[in-house]
CSV table of C-alpha atoms in Angstrom, one decimal:
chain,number,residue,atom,x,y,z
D,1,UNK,CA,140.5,66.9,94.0
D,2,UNK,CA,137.9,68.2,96.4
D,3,UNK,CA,139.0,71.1,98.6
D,4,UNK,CA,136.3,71.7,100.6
D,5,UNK,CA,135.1,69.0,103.1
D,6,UNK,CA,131.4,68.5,103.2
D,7,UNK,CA,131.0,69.2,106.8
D,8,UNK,CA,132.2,72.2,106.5
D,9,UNK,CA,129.7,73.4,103.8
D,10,UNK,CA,126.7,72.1,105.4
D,11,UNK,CA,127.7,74.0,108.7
D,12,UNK,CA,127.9,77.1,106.9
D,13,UNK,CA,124.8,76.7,104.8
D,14,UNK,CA,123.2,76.0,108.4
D,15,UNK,CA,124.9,79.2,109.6
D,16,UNK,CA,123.2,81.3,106.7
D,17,UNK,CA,119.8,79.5,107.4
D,18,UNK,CA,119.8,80.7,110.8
D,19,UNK,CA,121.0,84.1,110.1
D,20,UNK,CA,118.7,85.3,107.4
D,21,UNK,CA,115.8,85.7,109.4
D,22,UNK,CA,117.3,87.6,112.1
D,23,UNK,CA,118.7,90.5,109.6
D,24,UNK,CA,114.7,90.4,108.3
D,25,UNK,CA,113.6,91.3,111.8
D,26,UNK,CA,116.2,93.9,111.7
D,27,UNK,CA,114.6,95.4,108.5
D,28,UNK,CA,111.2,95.8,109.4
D,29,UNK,CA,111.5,98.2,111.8
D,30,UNK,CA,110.7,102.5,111.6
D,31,UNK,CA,113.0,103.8,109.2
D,32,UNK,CA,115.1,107.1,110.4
D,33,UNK,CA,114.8,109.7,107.9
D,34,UNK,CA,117.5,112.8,107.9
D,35,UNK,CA,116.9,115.3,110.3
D,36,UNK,CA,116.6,117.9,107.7
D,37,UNK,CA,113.5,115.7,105.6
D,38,UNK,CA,110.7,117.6,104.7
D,39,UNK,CA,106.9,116.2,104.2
D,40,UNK,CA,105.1,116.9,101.5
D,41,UNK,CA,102.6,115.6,98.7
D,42,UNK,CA,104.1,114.2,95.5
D,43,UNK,CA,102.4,114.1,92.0
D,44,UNK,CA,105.1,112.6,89.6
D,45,UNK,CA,103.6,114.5,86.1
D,46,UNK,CA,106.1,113.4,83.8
D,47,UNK,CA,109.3,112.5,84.6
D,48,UNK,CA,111.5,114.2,85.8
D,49,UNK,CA,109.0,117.3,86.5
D,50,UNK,CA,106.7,116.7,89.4
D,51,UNK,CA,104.5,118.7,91.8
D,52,UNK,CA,105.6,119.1,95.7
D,53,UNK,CA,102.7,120.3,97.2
D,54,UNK,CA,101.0,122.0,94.0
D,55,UNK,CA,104.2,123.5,93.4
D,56,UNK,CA,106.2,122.7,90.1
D,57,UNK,CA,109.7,121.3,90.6
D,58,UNK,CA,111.8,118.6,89.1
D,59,UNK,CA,113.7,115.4,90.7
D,60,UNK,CA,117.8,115.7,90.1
D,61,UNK,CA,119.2,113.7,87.5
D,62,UNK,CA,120.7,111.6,90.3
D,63,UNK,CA,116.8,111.5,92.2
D,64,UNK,CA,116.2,108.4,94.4
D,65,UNK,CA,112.6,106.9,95.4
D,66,UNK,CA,112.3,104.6,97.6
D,67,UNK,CA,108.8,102.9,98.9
D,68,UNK,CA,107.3,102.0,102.1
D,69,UNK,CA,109.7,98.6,101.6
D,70,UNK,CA,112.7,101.1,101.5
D,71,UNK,CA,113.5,99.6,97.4
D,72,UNK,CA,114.2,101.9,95.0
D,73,UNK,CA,111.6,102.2,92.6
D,74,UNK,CA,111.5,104.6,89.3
D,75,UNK,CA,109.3,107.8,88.8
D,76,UNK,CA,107.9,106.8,85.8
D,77,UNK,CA,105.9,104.0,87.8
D,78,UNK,CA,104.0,106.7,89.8
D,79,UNK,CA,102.8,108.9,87.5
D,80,UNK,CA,99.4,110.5,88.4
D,81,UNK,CA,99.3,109.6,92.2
D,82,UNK,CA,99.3,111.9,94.8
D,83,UNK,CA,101.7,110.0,97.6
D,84,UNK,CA,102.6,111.4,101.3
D,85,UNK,CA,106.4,111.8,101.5
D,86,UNK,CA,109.3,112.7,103.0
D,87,UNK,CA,112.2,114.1,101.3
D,88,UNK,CA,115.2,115.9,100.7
D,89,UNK,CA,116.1,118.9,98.2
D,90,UNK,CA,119.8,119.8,96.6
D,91,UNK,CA,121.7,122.7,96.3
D,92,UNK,CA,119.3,123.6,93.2
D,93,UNK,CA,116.3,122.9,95.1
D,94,UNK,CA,115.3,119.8,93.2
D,95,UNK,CA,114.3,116.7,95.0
D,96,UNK,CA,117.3,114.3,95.9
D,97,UNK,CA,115.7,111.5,97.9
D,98,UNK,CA,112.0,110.6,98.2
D,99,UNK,CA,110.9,108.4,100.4
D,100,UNK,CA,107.0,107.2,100.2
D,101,UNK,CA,105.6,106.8,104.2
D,102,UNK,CA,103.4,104.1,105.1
D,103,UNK,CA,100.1,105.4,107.2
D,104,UNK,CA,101.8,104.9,111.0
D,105,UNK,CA,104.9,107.3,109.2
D,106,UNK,CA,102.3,109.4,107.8
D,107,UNK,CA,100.9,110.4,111.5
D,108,UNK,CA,103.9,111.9,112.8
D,109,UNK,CA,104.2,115.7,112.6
D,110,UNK,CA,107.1,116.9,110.1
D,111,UNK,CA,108.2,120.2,108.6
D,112,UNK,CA,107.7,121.3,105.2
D,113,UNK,CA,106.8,123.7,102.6
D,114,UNK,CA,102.9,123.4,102.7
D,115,UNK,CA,100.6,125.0,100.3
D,116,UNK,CA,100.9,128.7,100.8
D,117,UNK,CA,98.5,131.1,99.0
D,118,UNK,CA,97.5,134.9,99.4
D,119,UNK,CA,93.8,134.2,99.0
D,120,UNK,CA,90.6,132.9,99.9
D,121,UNK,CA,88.2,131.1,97.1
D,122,UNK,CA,84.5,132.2,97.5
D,123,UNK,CA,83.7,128.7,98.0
D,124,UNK,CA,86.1,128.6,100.5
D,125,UNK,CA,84.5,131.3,103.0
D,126,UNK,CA,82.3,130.8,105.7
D,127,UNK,CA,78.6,131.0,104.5
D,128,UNK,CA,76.6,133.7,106.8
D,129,UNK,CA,74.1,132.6,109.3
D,130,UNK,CA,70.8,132.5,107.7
D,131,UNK,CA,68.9,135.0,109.3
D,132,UNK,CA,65.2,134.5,110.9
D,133,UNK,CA,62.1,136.2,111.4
């Protein structure tokens, strides 16, 4: 006994067809991040302990990371780079949600911790002007 005529599954598969590409123009737009995101540089040393801007910290046990795609993808398949970011810190002050910008998300100006030191390498000061005779 067939329930279902067969015009009325072709018009839905057709339905489908024409609907998939419209939510994958929907998708590849700028993605809003939460207003309280902060940008950084990520280092993932060994999971779950990473740097944030040459600081030591650790990703929650509940951490997500999501790519310039917006798909969640796991720490331990960026160990050793050094990735641009936004993100988002719990109550603890370990990292909740990552997300890794693409170059254009990159450009815009965000707050965040920075690198913050109380002194000066030697290599780092200005050289004096040779002087001549």
């Amino acid at each position: 006994m067939n329930r279902c005529s067969p015009a009325f599954g072709a018009s839905t598969l057709a339905a489908l067809l024409i609907a998939l590409p419209l939510s994958a123009q929907a998708q590849s737009g700028t993605r809003d991040f939460p207003a309280k995101a902060l940008r950084g540089t990520l280092v993932v040393v060994q999971p779950p302990n990473v740097t944030m801007d040459d600081r030591a910290t650790r990703l929650s046990p509940g951490a997500r990371i999501h790519n310039t795609n917006n798909t969640l993808v796991l720490s331990s398949s960026l160990l050793n780079q050094k990735l641009v970011v936004n993100y988002t810190v719990d109550l603890r002050d370990q990292i909740q949600n990552v997300w890794i910008l693409t170059e254009a998300e990159a450009q815009e100006k965000r707050a965040g911790f920075g690198v913050q030191r109380n002194f000066v390498f030697e290599s780092l000061q200005p050289k004096p002007a040779a002087a001549t005779n």
